[in-house]
Short mmCIF file of C-alpha atoms and ligand atoms in Angstrom, two decimals:
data_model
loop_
_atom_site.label_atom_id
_atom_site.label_comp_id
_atom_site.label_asym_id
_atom_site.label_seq_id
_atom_site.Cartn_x
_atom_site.Cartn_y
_atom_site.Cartn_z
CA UNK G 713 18.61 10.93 25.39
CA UNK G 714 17.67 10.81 21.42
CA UNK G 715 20.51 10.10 19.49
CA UNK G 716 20.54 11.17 15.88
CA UNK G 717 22.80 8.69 13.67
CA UNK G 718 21.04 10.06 10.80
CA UNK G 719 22.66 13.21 8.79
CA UNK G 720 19.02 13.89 7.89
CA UNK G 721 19.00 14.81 3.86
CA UNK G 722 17.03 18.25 3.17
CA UNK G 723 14.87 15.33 1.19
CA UNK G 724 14.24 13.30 4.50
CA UNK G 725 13.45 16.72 5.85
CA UNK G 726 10.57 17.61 3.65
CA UNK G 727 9.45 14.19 3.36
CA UNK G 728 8.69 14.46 7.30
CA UNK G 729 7.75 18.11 7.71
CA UNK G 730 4.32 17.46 6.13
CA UNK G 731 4.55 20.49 4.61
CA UNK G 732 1.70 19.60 1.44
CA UNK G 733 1.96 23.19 -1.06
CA UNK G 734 1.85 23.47 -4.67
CA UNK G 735 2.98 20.51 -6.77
CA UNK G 736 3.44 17.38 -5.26
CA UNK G 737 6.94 16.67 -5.74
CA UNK G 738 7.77 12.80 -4.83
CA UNK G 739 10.37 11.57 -2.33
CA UNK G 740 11.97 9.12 -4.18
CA UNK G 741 14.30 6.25 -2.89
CA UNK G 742 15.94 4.12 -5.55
CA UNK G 743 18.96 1.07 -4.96
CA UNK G 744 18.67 -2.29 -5.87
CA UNK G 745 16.79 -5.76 -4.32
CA UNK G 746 19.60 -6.71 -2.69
CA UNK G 747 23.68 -5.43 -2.24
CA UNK G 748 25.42 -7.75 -3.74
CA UNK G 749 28.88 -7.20 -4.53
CA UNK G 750 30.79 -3.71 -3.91
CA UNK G 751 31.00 -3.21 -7.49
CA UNK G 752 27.22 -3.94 -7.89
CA UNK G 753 26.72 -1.50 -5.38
CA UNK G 754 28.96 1.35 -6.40
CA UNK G 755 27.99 1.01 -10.20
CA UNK G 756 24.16 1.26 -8.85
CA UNK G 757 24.71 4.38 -7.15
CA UNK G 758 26.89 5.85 -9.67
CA UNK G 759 24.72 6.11 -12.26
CA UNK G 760 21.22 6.63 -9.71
CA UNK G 761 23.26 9.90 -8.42
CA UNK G 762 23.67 11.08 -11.81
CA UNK G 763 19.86 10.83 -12.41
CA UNK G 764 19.29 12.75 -9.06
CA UNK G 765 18.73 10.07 -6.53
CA UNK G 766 19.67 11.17 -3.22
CA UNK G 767 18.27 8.53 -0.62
CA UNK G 768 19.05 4.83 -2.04
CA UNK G 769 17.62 1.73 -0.50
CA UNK G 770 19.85 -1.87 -0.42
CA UNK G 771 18.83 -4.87 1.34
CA UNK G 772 21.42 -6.68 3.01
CA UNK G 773 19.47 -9.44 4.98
CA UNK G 774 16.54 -10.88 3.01
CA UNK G 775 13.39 -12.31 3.91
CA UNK G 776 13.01 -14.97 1.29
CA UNK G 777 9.63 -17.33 1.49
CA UNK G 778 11.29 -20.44 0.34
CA UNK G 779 15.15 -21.27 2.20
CA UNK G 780 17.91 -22.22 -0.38
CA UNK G 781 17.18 -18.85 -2.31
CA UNK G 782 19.47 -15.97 -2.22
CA UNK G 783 19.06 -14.29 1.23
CA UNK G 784 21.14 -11.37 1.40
CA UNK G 785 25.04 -11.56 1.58
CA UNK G 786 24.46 -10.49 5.33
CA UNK G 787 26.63 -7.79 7.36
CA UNK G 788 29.53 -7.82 5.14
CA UNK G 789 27.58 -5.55 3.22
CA UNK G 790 27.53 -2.98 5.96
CA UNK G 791 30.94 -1.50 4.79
CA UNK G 792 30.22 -1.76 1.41
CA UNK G 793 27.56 1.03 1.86
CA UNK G 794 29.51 2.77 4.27
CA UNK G 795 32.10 3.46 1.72
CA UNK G 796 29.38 4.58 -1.11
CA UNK G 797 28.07 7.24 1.47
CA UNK G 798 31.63 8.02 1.98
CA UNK G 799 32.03 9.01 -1.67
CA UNK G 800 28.68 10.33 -2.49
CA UNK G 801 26.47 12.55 -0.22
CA UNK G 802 23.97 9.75 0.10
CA UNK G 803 21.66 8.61 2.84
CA UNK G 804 20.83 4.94 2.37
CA UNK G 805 18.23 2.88 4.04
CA UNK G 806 18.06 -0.93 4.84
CA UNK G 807 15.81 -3.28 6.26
CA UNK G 808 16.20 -4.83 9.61
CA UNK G 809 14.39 -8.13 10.96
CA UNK G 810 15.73 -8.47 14.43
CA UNK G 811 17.48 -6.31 17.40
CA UNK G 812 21.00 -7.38 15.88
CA UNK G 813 20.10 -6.10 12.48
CA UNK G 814 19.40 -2.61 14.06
CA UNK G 815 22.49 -2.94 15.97
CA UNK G 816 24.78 -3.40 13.20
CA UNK G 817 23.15 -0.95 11.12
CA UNK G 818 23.71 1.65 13.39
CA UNK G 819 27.08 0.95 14.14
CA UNK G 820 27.72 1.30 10.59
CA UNK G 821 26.01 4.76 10.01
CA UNK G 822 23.07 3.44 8.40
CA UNK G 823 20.60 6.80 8.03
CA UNK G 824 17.23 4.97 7.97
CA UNK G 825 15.74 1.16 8.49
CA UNK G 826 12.79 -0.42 7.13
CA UNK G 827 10.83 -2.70 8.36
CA UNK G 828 9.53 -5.28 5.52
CA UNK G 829 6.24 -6.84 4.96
CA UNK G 830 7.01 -10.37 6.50
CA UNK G 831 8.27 -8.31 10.16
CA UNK G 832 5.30 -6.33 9.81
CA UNK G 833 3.03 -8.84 9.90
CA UNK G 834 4.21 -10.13 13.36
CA UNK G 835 4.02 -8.07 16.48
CA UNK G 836 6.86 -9.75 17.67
CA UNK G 837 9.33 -9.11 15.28
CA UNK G 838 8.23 -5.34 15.50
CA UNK G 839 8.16 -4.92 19.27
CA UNK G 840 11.68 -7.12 19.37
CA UNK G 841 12.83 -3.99 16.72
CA UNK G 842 10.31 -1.22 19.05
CA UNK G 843 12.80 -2.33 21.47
CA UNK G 844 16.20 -2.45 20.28
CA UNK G 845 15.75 0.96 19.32
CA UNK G 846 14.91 2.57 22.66
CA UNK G 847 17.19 5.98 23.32
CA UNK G 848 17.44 6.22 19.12
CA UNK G 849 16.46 8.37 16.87
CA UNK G 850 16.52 7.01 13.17
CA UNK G 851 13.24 7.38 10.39
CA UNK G 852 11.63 4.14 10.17
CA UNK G 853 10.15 3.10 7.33
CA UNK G 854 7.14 0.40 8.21
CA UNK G 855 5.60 -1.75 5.18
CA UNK G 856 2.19 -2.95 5.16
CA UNK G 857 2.35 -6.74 6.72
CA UNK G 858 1.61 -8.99 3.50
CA UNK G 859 -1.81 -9.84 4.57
CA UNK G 860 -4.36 -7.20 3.69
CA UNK G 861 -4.75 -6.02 7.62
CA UNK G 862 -5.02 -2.28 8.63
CA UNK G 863 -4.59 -2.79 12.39
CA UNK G 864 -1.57 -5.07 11.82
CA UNK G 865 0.13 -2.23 10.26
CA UNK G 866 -1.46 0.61 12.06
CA UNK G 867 -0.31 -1.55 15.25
CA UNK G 868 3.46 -1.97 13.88
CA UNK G 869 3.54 2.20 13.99
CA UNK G 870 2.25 2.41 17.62
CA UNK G 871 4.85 0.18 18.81
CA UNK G 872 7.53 2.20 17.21
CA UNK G 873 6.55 5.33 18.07
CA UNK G 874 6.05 4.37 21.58
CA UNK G 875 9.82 3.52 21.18
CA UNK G 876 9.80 7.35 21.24
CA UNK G 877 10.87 7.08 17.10
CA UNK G 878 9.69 10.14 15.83
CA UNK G 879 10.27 10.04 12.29
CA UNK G 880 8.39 7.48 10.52
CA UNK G 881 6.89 7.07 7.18
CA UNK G 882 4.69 4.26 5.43
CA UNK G 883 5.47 2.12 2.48
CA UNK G 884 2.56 0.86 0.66
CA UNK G 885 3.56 -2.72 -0.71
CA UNK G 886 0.65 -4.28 -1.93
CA UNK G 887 -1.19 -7.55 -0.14
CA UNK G 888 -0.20 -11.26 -1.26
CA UNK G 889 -3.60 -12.56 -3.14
CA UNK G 890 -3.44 -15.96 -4.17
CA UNK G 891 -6.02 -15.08 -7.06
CA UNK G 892 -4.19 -12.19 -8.51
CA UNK G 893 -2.51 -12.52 -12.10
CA UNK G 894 -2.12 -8.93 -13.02
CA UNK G 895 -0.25 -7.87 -9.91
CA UNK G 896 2.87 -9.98 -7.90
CA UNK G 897 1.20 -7.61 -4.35
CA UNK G 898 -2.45 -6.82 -5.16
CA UNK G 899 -2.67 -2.96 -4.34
CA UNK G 900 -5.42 -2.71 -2.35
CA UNK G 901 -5.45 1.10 -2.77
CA UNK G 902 -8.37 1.42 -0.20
CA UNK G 903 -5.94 0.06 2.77
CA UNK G 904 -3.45 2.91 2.16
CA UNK G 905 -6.36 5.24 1.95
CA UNK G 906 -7.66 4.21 5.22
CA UNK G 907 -4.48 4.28 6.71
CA UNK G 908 -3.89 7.85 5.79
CA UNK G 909 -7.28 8.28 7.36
CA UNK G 910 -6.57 7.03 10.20
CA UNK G 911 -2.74 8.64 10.49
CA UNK G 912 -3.45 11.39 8.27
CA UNK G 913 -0.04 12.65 9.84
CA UNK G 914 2.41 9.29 8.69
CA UNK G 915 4.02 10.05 4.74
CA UNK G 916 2.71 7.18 2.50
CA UNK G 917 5.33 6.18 0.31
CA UNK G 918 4.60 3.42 -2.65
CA UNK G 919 6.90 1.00 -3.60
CA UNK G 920 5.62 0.20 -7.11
CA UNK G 921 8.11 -2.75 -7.49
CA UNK G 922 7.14 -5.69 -4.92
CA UNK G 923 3.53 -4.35 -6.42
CA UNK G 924 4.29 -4.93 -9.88
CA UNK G 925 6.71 -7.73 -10.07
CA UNK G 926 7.77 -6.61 -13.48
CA UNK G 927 9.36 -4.01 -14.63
CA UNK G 928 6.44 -2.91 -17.68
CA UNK G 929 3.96 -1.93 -14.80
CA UNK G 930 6.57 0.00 -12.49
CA UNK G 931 5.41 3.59 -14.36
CA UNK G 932 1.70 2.56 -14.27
CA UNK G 933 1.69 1.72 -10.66
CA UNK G 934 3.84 5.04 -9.46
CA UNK G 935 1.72 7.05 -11.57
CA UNK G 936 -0.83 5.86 -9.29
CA UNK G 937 0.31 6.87 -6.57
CA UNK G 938 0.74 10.06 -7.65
CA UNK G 939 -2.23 10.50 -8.69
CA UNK G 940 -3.50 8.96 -4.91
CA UNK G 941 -1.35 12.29 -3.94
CA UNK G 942 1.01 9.08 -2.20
CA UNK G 943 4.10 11.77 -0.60
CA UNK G 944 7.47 9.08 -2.11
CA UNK G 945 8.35 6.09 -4.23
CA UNK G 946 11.04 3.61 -3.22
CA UNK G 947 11.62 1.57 -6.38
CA UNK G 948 14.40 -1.04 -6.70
CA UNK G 949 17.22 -0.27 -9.52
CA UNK G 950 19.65 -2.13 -10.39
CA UNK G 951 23.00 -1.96 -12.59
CA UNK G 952 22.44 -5.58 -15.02
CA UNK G 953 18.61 -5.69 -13.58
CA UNK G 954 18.29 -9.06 -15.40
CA UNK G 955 21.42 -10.40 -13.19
CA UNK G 956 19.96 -9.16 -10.11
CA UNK G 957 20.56 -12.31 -7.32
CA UNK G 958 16.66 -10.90 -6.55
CA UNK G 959 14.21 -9.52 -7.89
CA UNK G 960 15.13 -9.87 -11.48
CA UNK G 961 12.33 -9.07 -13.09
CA UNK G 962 10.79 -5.78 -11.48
CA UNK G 963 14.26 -3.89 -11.08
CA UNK G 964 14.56 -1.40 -13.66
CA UNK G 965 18.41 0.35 -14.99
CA UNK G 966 19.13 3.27 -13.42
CA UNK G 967 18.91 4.97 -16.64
CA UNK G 968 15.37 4.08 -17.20
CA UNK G 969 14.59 4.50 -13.99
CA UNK G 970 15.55 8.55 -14.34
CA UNK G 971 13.60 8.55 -17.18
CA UNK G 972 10.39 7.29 -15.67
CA UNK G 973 10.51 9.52 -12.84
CA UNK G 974 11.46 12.67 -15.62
CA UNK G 975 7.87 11.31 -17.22
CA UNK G 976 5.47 10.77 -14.15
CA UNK G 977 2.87 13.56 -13.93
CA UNK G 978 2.73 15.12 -10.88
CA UNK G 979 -0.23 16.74 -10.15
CA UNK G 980 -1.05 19.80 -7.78
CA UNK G 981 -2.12 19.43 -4.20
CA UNK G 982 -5.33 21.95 -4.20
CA UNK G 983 -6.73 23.99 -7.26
CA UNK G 984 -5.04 27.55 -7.21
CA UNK G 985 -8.23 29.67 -8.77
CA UNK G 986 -11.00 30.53 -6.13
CA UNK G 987 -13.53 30.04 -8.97
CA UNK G 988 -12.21 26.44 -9.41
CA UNK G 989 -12.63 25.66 -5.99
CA UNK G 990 -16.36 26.54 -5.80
CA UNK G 991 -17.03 24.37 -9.16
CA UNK G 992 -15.30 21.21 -7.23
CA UNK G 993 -17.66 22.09 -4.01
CA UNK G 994 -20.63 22.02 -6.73
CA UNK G 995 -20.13 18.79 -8.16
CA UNK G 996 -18.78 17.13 -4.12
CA UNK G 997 -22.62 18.36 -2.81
CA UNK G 998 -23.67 16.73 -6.30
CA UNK G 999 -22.19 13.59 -5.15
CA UNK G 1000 -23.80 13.78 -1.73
CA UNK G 1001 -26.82 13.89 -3.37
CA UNK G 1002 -26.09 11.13 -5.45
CA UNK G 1003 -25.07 9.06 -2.46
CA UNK G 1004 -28.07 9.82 -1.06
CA UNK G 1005 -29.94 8.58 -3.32
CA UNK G 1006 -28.35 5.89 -3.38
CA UNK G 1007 -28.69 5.46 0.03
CA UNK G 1008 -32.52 5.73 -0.16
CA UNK G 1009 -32.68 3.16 -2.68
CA UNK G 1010 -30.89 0.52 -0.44
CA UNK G 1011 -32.82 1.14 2.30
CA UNK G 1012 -36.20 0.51 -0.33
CA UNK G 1013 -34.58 -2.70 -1.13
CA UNK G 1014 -34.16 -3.63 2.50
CA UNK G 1015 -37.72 -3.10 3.51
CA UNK G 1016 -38.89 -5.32 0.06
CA UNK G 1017 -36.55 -7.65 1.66
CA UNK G 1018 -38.50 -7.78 4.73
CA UNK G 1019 -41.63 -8.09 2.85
CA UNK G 1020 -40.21 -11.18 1.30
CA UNK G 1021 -38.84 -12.57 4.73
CA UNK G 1022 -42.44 -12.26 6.30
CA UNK G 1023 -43.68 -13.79 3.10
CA UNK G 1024 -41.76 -16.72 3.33
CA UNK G 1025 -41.94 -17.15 7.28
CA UNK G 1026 -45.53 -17.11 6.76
CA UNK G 1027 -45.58 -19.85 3.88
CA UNK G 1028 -42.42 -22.36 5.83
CA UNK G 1029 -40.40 -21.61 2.58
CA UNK G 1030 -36.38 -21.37 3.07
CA UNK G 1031 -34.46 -18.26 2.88
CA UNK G 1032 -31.80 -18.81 0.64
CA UNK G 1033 -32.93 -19.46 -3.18
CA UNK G 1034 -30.31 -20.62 -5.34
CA UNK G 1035 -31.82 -20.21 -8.87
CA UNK G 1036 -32.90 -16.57 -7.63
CA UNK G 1037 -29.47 -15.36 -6.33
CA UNK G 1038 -27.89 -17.13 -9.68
CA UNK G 1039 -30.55 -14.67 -11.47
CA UNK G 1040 -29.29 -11.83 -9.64
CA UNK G 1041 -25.43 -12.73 -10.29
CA UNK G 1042 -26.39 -12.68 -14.02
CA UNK G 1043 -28.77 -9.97 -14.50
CA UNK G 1044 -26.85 -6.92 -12.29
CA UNK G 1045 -23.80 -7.43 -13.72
CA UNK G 1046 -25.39 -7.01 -17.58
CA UNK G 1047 -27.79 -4.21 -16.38
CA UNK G 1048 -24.18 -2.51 -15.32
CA UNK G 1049 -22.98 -3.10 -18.35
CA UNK G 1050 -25.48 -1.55 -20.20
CA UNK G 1051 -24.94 1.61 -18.06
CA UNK G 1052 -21.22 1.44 -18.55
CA UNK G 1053 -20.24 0.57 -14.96
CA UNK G 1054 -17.45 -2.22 -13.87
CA UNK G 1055 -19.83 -5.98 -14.09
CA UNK G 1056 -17.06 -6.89 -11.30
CA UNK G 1057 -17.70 -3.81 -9.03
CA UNK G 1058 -21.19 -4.30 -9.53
CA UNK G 1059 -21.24 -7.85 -8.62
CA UNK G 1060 -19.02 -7.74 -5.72
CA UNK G 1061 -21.59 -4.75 -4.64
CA UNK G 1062 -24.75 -7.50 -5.10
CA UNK G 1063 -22.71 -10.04 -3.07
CA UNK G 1064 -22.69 -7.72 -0.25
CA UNK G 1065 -26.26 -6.81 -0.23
CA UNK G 1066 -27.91 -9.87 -1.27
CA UNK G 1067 -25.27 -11.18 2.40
CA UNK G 1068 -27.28 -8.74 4.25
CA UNK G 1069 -30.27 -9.64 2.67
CA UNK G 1070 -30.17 -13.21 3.51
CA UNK G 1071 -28.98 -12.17 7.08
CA UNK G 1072 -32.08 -10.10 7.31
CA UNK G 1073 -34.45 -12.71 6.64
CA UNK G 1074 -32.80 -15.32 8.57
CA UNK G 1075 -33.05 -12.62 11.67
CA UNK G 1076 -37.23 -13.07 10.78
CA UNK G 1077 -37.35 -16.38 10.43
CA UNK G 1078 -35.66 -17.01 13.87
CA UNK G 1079 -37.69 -13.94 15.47
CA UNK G 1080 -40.61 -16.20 16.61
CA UNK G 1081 -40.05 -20.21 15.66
CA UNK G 1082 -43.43 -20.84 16.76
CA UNK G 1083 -44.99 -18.61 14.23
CA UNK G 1084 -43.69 -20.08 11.33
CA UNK G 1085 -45.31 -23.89 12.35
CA UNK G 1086 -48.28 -23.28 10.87
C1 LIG Z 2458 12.34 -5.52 -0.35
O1 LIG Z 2458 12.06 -4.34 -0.22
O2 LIG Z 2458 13.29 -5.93 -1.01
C2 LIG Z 2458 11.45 -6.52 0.26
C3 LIG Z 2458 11.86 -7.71 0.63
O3 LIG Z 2458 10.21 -6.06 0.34
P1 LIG Z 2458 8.88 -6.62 1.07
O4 LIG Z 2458 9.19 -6.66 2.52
O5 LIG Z 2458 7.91 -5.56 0.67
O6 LIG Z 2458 8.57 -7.94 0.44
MN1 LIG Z 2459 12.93 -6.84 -3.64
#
């Protein structure tokens, strides 16, 4: 039989009934990196319960890359939390790595567990978790693994629901990108996009912290999500963020942290006025046509392409020209310039065709060996 530990906030409630009307109103969860201290804890959600907060987030074992770093003061936090939900009418969510970290959270009146990027990433971890909470019923919160990889995370939900959890939500994270400077988690927006796609019925919550990695870019990233129409924000506050044992740099005060969520624009869900409505169908068919075009184009390039391949089959000449395809990297980007779209986009779109291109002509070239001995 499903046992509920949770009391189920009227915020956990709408957050799951998918109910989508008028202005998007975000779910937010707010608490700090990591518990640290029952001071730490209570002064956090003190001051996040004045500013509204109503579902707070704590981590109490942490996943840290490196050992030696601070990795979570462990279980003794458990009554620490218990006695903040005693004083405040709080639910509060933590993340759990193994089937003894959902066992002492529930026997401690946890409301709802997380699952963080490095369990997500390893099937597992998650079915060890899928396990362990066979005969509950608990929201679980699953965060994209940290490698940019849809199934992985798509695959993390199907093994919890087929726990028979019922309530779960996403938490968009961002990807680990060795390249990236801007961003500590790469966002990826696409991936969440897809996923939504895919699970169109799973809430997709952003945590613009672990995306950012400082504190400056928290509002630009949640405003983001907003905008993505993303259902909740989990962001990490904290009481002295620059003392935080974690995390120092992206945790915002709870103060500011009201503030920011007082200033995000939310937008609405669908345009109220029939007459609106038609003008956004006029520009969407618009767009198909654009597409099309666009679409028409490509498939003009592709038969040039096999013009070429012939060409070169015919006169034993090698598919892949260097000083041409450094032409093309230097010319598309400009020409996009000149028309005011991203150089980047644009060259990341050439790299893609001018793949399929070579592929192509490699397919001719091996189509009849013989053929091209002449
Ligand atoms: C966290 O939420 O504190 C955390 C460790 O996040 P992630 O699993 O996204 O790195
Ligand atoms: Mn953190």
């Amino acid at each position: 039989m499903a046992v509920n530990f949770g009391r189920n906030h009227p915020m956990i409630e709408e957050l799951f009934s998918h109910k989508k009307e008028g202005i998007i109103k975000p779910f937010i969860i707010s608490g700090p990196c990591s518990v640290e201290t029952p001071d730490q804890l209570f002064q956090t959600v003190k001051v996040l319960y004045k500013e509204g907060i109503r579902v707070f987030r704590g981590g109490v074992w942490k996943p840290r890359t490196r050992p030696g770093s601070f990795e979570g003061v462990g279980a003794i936090a458990l009554p620490w939390i218990a006695e903040v939900k005693k004083k405040f009418d709080i639910e509060f969510a933590i993340e759990v790595a193994s089937a003894q970290h959902v066992e002492e959270a529930l026997k401690s009146g946890i409301d709802i567990l997380w699952i963080g990027a490095r369990s997500s990433v390893n099937p597992f971890t998650v079915q060890e978790i899928a396990d362990s909470l066979k005969g509950v019923n608990i929201p679980v919160l699953i965060k994209n693994p940290v490698n940019p990889d849809l199934s992985l995370w798509l695959g993390a939900f199907e093994r919890i629901q087929a726990a028979g959890i019922t309530e779960t939500a996403a938490i968009h994270r961002g990807f680990s990108n060795f390249r990236e400077k801007k961003y500590r988690n790469s966002p990826n927006w696409q991936i969440p996009i897809d996923f939504r796609s895919a699970l169109p019925e799973i809430p997709m919550i952003c945590d613009p912290s672990h995306i950012s990695g400082k504190r400056s870019l928290v509002p630009i990233v949640s405003q983001k999500a907003l905008d993505l129409n993303f259902d909740g924000l989990m962001i990490e506050s904290h009481i002295h963020p620059d003392e935080a044992w974690s995390d120092a740099a992206q945790q915002l005060t709870p103060q500011s942290l009201g503030l920011m969520i007082r200033s995000l624009q939310t937008r609405k869900v669908h345009f109220e006025e029939e007459g609106k409505q038609h003008k956004l169908d006029e520009i969407r068919a618009q767009i198909d046509q654009a597409d099309h075009d666009l679409l028409e184009a490509i498939h003009r390039r592709m038969a040039l392409v096999e013009k070429i391949g012939d060409f070169k089959k015919l006169n034993n000449v090698a598919v892949l020209d260097m000083d041409r395809w450094k032409h093309i990297l230097e010319t598309r980007p400009a020409w996009a310039n000149e028309l005011k779209l991203s150089p980047s986009m644009i060259e990341e779109m050439f790299g893609l065709i001018h793949q399929e291109s070579i592929k192509k002509q490699t397919e001719i070239l091996d189509q009849n060996p013989k053929e091209s001995q002449d």
